[in-house]
GROMACS .gro file of C-alpha atoms in nm:
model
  104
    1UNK     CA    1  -1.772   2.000  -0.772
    2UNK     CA    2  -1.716   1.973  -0.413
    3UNK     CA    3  -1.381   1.884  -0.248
    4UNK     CA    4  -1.369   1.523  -0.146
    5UNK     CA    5  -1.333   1.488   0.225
    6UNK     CA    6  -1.221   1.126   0.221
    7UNK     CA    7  -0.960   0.878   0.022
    8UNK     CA    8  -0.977   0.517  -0.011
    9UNK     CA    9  -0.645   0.218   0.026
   10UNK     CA   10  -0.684  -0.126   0.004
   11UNK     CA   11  -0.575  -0.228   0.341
   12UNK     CA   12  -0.278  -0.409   0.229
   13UNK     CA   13  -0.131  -0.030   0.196
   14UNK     CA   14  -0.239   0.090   0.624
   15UNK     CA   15   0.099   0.002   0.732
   16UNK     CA   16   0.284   0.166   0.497
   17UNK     CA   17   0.039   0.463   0.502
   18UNK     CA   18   0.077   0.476   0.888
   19UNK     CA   19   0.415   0.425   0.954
   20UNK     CA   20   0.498   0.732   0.636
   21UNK     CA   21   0.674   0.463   0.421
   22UNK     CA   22   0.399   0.554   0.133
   23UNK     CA   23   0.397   0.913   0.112
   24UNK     CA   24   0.154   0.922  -0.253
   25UNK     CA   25  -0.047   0.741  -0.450
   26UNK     CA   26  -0.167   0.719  -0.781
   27UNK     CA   27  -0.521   0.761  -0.947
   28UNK     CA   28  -0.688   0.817  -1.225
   29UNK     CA   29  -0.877   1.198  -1.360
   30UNK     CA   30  -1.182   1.038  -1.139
   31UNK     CA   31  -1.025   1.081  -0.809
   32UNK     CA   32  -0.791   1.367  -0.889
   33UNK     CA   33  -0.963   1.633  -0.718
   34UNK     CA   34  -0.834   1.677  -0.411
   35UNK     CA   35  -0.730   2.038  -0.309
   36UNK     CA   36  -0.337   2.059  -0.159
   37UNK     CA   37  -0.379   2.241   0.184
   38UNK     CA   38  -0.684   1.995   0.286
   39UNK     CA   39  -0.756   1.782   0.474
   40UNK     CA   40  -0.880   1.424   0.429
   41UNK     CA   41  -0.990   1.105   0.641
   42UNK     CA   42  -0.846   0.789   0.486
   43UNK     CA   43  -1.033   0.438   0.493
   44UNK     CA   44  -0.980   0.093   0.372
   45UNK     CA   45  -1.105   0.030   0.023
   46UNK     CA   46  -1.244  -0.263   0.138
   47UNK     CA   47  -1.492  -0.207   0.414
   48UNK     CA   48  -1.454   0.169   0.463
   49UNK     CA   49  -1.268   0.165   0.781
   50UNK     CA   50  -1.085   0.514   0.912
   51UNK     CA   51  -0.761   0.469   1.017
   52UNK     CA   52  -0.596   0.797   0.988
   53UNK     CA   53  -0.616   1.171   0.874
   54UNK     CA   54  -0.343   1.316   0.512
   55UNK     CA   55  -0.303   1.654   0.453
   56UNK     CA   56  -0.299   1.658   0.045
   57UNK     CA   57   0.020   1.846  -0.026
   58UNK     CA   58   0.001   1.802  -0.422
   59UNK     CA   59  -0.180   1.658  -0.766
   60UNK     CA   60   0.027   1.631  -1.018
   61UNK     CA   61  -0.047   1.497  -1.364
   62UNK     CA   62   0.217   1.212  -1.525
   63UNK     CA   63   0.164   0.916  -1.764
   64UNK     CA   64   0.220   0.561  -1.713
   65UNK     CA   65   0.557   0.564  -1.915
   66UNK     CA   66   0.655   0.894  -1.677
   67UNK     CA   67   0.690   0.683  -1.361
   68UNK     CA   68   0.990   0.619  -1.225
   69UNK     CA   69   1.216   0.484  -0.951
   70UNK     CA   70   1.171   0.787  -0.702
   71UNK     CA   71   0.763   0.741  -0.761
   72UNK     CA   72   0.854   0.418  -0.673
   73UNK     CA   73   1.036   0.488  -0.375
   74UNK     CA   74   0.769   0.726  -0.283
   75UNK     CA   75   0.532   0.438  -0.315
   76UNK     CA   76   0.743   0.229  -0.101
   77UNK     CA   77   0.792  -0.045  -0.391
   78UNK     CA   78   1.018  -0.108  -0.722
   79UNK     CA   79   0.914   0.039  -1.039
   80UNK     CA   80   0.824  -0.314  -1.184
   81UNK     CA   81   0.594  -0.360  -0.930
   82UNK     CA   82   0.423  -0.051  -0.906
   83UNK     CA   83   0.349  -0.080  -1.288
   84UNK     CA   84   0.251  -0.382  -1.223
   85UNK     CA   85  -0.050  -0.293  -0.935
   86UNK     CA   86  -0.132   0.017  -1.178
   87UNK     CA   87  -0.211  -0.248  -1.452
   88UNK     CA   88  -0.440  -0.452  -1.247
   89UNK     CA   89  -0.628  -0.100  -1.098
   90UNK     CA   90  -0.633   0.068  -1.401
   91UNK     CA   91  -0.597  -0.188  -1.715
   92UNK     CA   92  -0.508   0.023  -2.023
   93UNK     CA   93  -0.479   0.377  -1.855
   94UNK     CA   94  -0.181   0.582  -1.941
   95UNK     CA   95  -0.276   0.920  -1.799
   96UNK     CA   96  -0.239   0.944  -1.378
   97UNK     CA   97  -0.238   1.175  -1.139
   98UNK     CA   98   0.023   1.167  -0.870
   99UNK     CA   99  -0.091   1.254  -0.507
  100UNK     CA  100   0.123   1.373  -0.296
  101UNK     CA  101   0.042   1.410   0.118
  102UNK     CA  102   0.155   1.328   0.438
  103UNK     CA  103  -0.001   1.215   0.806
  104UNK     CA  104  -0.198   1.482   1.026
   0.00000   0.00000   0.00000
């Protein structure tokens, strides 16, 4: 399998992203490949727009009920709410992988 070189946000995220207010996300097995130590241009979800570089600094597996305030923090949101934008992403998933990286 070969190392993605790119990660997607919906755009409503860029600001946060940018200004290193959201400092991981959370995916599902399908986009938990990433390699800590790389390197990886970021885009908008929507139309694929680069708008900045992450280093990937960890993946690290947790379930839905596993999630908690300081994920939440790290998301720059409350825990109701990111449970709540999980839900819609990923309706019915209870095992995530948390991504941990910060701006190059």
């Amino acid at each position: 399998m070969n190392t993605p070189n790119k990660i997607t946000f919906f755009e409503c995220f860029e600001s946060d992203i940018l200004s290193g207010k959201k400092t991981i996300t959370i995916r599902d097995e399908a986009e938990s490949h990433y390699v800590p130590g790389s390197q990886v241009d970021v885009a908008t979800f929507e139309d694929d727009r680069l708008f900045c570089r992450i280093e990937i600094l960890s993946i690290e597996p947790i379930s839905l009920s596993e999630l908690n305030d300081h994920h939440a923090s790290q998301e720059n949101m409350t825990l109701p709410v990111l449970k709540e934008v999980i839900a819609e992403i990923y309706p019915g998933l209870e095992s995530l992988y948390v991504i941990a990286y910060k701006l190059v």
